[in-house]
Amino acid sequence: MGKIIDGKAIAAGLYDQMRQEVEQMEVQYGRRPGLTVIIVGEDPASQVYVRNKEVNAKKVGLVSEVIRMPEQTTQDELLAVIARLNADTTVDGILVQLPVPKHIDKDAVIAAVAPDKDVDGFFGMKSGFTLKHGYVAPCTPRACIHLIKTTGETIEGKHALVVGRGELVGKPVATLLLNENATVTIAHSRTRNLGEIARTADIIIAAVGKPKIITGEMVKPGAILIDVGINRDENGKLCGDIAFDSAEPVAGWITPVPGGVGPMTIAMLIRNTLDCYLKHVK
Ligand code: GUN
């Protein structure tokens, strides 16, 4: 019987812990960590994400600011705001909500954020997130690793399969798994024999955006399954990249969709902000 990894409960525990940590930080270092989110334009999904980030940042006690800029903002105007925040010693984390309007070069914007304030972990991606570089890891990949660790099972030496090679999840989570000494396979849309490979995996991270592509018969008994997918099934119901009903009885552990990785990503954004703060005050 698969055991459910309850992302919502794990995130709630992290928020409690971080709230206490922020209180102690203020006593010890004389200020609270600051997170500033910039949103350009009116994209409705982005508005919801940013609102969620703001609510949770405040819940933990961060100094949280959202800068809302109009759709017609020029790239230079946005870069000037980022430059001001880079120089502001009360701001530990800067996040520019993506997508930005088409007339703005996303890469130029990402590159403009000071690496030590890059709570998205985009800089770390280029360096492989080694401790030497000191950058934080991106939120969703970090959430995956945290969820695996809550099972109490080791990652070291295990065969971890990442399904999906995207820049935001697949590639960085594969790097994080390597850092944890897993043996890592990355599968993608051109992979042959996905089932055969999957059946040899002790850990599967599904981040490909294809509803229910991993089914129960592709799962090794006892495997840890982390589902990053958020899709709609044929009935319009929210589902992951893993066919939960068939995989759950085979798996050792499995994250549900919704309620698995999703609730963890903003918790990890705030964790990243605290980690950036600690580097600033120490
Ligand atoms: N928009 C959707 N996901 C993300 C994310 O992880 N970071 C940023 N900056 N924007 C996003």
XYZ file of C-alpha atoms and ligand atoms in Angstrom:
293
model
C 0.000 0.000 0.000
C 1.442 3.379 -0.950
C 1.826 5.925 1.768
C 0.714 9.433 0.963
C 3.267 12.222 1.226
C 1.053 15.032 2.486
C 2.583 18.180 0.989
C -0.009 20.430 2.576
C 0.746 19.212 6.106
C 4.507 19.247 5.503
C 4.300 22.823 4.182
C 2.214 23.859 7.212
C 4.920 22.472 9.498
C 7.590 24.370 7.575
C 5.634 27.626 7.855
C 5.364 27.189 11.648
C 9.057 26.481 11.930
C 10.006 29.417 9.698
C 7.744 31.811 11.638
C 9.662 30.996 14.807
C 12.957 31.284 12.981
C 12.035 34.760 11.674
C 11.195 35.921 15.217
C 14.607 34.772 16.390
C 16.305 36.363 13.390
C 14.807 39.726 14.297
C 16.089 39.421 17.878
C 19.522 38.282 16.798
C 20.165 40.458 13.757
C 17.874 43.448 14.302
C 15.708 43.050 11.218
C 13.412 40.579 9.537
C 14.127 39.016 6.114
C 12.697 40.984 3.191
C 11.157 39.586 0.014
C 10.090 41.779 -2.891
C 8.039 40.387 -5.760
C 7.693 42.354 -8.989
C 4.783 41.710 -11.307
C 4.479 43.419 -14.680
C 1.096 43.415 -16.402
C -2.240 41.844 -15.628
C -1.835 38.102 -16.330
C -4.617 36.625 -14.157
C -2.784 33.419 -13.195
C 0.290 35.452 -12.207
C -1.893 37.735 -10.069
C -3.113 34.696 -8.120
C 0.410 33.254 -7.685
C 1.770 36.590 -6.495
C -1.086 37.061 -4.057
C -0.363 33.587 -2.603
C 3.298 34.409 -2.227
C 2.434 37.668 -0.454
C -0.043 36.018 1.949
C 2.410 33.282 2.945
C 5.379 35.648 3.223
C 3.363 37.811 5.629
C 2.220 34.730 7.560
C 5.842 33.886 8.305
C 6.611 37.493 9.263
C 8.764 38.555 6.336
C 8.957 42.169 5.273
C 7.033 41.538 2.089
C 6.473 43.956 -0.743
C 4.794 43.488 -4.103
C 5.645 46.009 -6.816
C 2.914 46.065 -9.457
C 3.962 47.623 -12.754
C 1.732 48.269 -15.781
C 1.826 46.129 -18.933
C 3.473 48.957 -20.927
C 6.451 49.205 -18.532
C 9.680 49.396 -20.534
C 12.571 47.034 -20.000
C 14.735 49.932 -18.779
C 12.111 50.907 -16.214
C 11.974 47.353 -14.907
C 15.771 47.055 -14.830
C 15.944 50.341 -12.878
C 13.594 48.935 -10.212
C 15.679 45.759 -9.986
C 18.867 47.845 -9.641
C 17.280 49.807 -6.787
C 16.265 46.576 -5.009
C 19.722 45.059 -5.579
C 21.184 48.014 -3.667
C 18.566 47.955 -0.882
C 20.078 46.186 2.134
C 16.640 45.471 3.634
C 15.713 43.325 0.622
C 17.090 39.768 0.787
C 15.097 38.190 -2.023
C 13.853 39.533 -5.368
C 11.437 37.600 -7.562
C 10.246 38.856 -10.932
C 7.063 36.948 -11.683
C 7.159 35.274 -15.099
C 5.983 35.610 -17.782
C 6.932 39.245 -18.360
C 5.282 41.076 -21.314
C 6.674 40.123 -24.728
C 8.494 43.414 -25.325
C 10.714 42.697 -22.304
C 13.688 40.316 -22.598
C 13.121 37.762 -19.852
C 16.763 36.650 -19.809
C 17.997 40.208 -19.365
C 15.620 40.618 -16.422
C 16.684 37.363 -14.759
C 20.347 38.255 -15.269
C 19.817 41.671 -13.653
C 18.784 40.269 -10.260
C 21.735 40.162 -7.865
C 22.775 36.473 -7.585
C 22.707 36.636 -3.779
C 19.048 37.799 -3.907
C 17.899 35.343 -6.565
C 15.271 33.419 -4.594
C 14.094 31.694 -7.795
C 17.448 29.925 -7.931
C 17.939 30.773 -11.595
C 21.617 31.618 -11.106
C 22.334 28.400 -9.302
C 21.055 26.457 -12.277
C 24.119 27.523 -14.245
C 26.503 26.477 -11.485
C 24.904 23.155 -10.545
C 23.934 24.492 -7.088
C 27.154 23.457 -5.467
C 27.682 24.691 -1.935
C 30.801 26.416 -3.184
C 28.703 28.810 -5.257
C 26.312 29.408 -2.406
C 23.233 30.006 -4.563
C 19.862 28.654 -3.497
C 18.159 25.919 -5.502
C 14.930 26.646 -7.379
C 11.735 26.250 -5.373
C 9.956 23.315 -7.043
C 13.058 21.091 -7.364
C 13.931 21.887 -3.772
C 10.384 20.963 -2.747
C 10.785 17.558 -4.461
C 13.971 16.765 -2.554
C 12.439 17.903 0.726
C 9.383 15.688 0.184
C 11.562 12.646 -0.542
C 13.532 13.299 2.645
C 10.386 13.434 4.776
C 9.856 9.727 4.027
C 12.992 8.994 6.052
C 14.375 6.943 3.175
C 17.864 7.618 1.864
C 18.498 9.036 -1.598
C 22.178 8.099 -1.802
C 22.895 5.192 -4.128
C 19.322 4.884 -5.339
C 18.232 4.998 -8.950
C 16.215 8.174 -9.447
C 14.327 8.686 -12.689
C 13.369 12.217 -13.684
C 10.687 12.283 -16.355
C 10.947 15.646 -18.127
C 13.937 17.804 -19.049
C 12.520 21.288 -18.564
C 14.678 24.168 -17.371
C 12.449 24.918 -14.368
C 12.080 21.420 -12.881
C 13.523 18.450 -14.830
C 17.114 19.584 -15.276
C 17.557 21.267 -11.891
C 15.926 18.429 -9.927
C 18.237 15.949 -11.698
C 21.195 18.054 -10.542
C 19.893 18.156 -6.959
C 19.448 14.371 -6.985
C 23.042 13.999 -8.209
C 24.155 16.250 -5.355
C 22.356 13.793 -3.044
C 24.404 10.957 -4.611
C 21.542 9.298 -6.456
C 22.159 7.534 -9.765
C 20.088 9.688 -12.080
C 18.324 8.953 -15.357
C 16.517 11.706 -17.263
C 13.721 10.555 -19.552
C 11.877 12.801 -21.989
C 9.513 12.797 -24.955
C 11.977 10.904 -27.184
C 12.857 8.247 -24.606
C 12.194 4.675 -25.733
C 11.005 2.054 -23.268
C 9.971 4.494 -20.565
C 8.172 1.678 -18.746
C 11.234 -0.546 -18.716
C 13.407 2.240 -17.316
C 10.770 3.332 -14.804
C 10.460 -0.194 -13.396
C 14.119 -0.041 -12.322
C 13.722 3.305 -10.515
C 13.622 3.592 -6.716
C 12.509 7.210 -7.036
C 10.472 8.750 -9.860
C 10.024 12.493 -10.266
C 7.396 13.109 -12.920
C 7.642 16.618 -14.355
C 6.690 16.297 -17.979
C 3.180 17.795 -18.067
C 1.466 14.735 -19.573
C -1.569 13.477 -17.646
C -1.098 10.041 -16.048
C 1.894 9.078 -18.222
C 3.351 6.964 -15.377
C 1.035 4.065 -14.608
C 1.078 1.417 -11.887
C 2.649 -1.261 -14.064
C 5.637 1.051 -14.700
C 6.351 1.380 -10.983
C 8.799 -0.731 -8.981
C 7.142 -1.990 -5.798
C 8.027 0.308 -2.911
C 9.243 3.195 -5.096
C 8.950 6.837 -4.025
C 6.817 8.786 -6.505
C 6.903 12.574 -6.654
C 4.380 14.102 -9.030
C 5.066 17.643 -10.236
C 2.419 17.570 -12.990
C -0.733 19.643 -12.837
C -3.031 18.609 -15.666
C -6.703 18.102 -16.398
C -7.831 14.564 -17.170
C -10.452 13.568 -19.764
C -13.209 14.561 -17.303
C -11.667 17.946 -16.577
C -10.485 16.824 -13.155
C -7.108 17.954 -11.802
C -4.508 15.191 -12.140
C -0.770 14.698 -12.133
C 1.698 13.025 -14.509
C 1.273 9.852 -12.472
C -1.899 7.739 -12.650
C -2.489 7.906 -8.909
C -5.102 5.143 -8.628
C -2.984 2.496 -10.323
C 0.401 3.655 -8.957
C -0.532 4.159 -5.312
C -1.002 0.474 -4.423
C 2.456 -0.368 -5.875
C 4.382 2.625 -4.538
C 6.077 2.872 -1.168
C 5.324 6.578 -1.086
C 3.437 8.916 -3.397
C 2.488 12.603 -3.553
C -1.127 13.397 -4.438
C -2.225 16.035 -6.959
C -3.405 18.432 -5.645
C -1.866 18.518 -2.170
C 1.633 17.202 -2.882
C 4.354 19.299 -4.506
C 2.067 22.313 -5.117
C 1.707 23.564 -1.528
C 5.456 23.133 -1.005
C 6.783 25.471 -3.676
C 5.913 28.753 -1.963
C 7.168 27.349 1.347
C 10.480 26.726 -0.425
C 10.483 30.261 -1.877
C 10.281 31.565 1.668
C 12.964 29.093 2.797
C 15.151 30.447 -0.007
C 14.518 34.004 1.221
C 15.582 33.023 4.759
C 18.711 31.349 3.351
C 19.603 34.492 1.337
C 19.004 36.608 4.474
C 21.338 34.414 6.515
C 24.075 34.999 3.954
C 23.465 38.749 4.165
C 23.551 39.083 7.931
C 26.401 36.686 8.708
N 5.873 32.019 -12.895
C 5.465 30.735 -12.780
N 6.351 30.031 -12.043
C 7.321 30.891 -11.679
C 8.500 30.752 -10.898
O 8.865 29.702 -10.391
N 9.250 31.889 -10.768
C 8.902 33.060 -11.328
N 9.707 34.115 -11.135
N 7.816 33.223 -12.055
C 7.031 32.141 -12.225
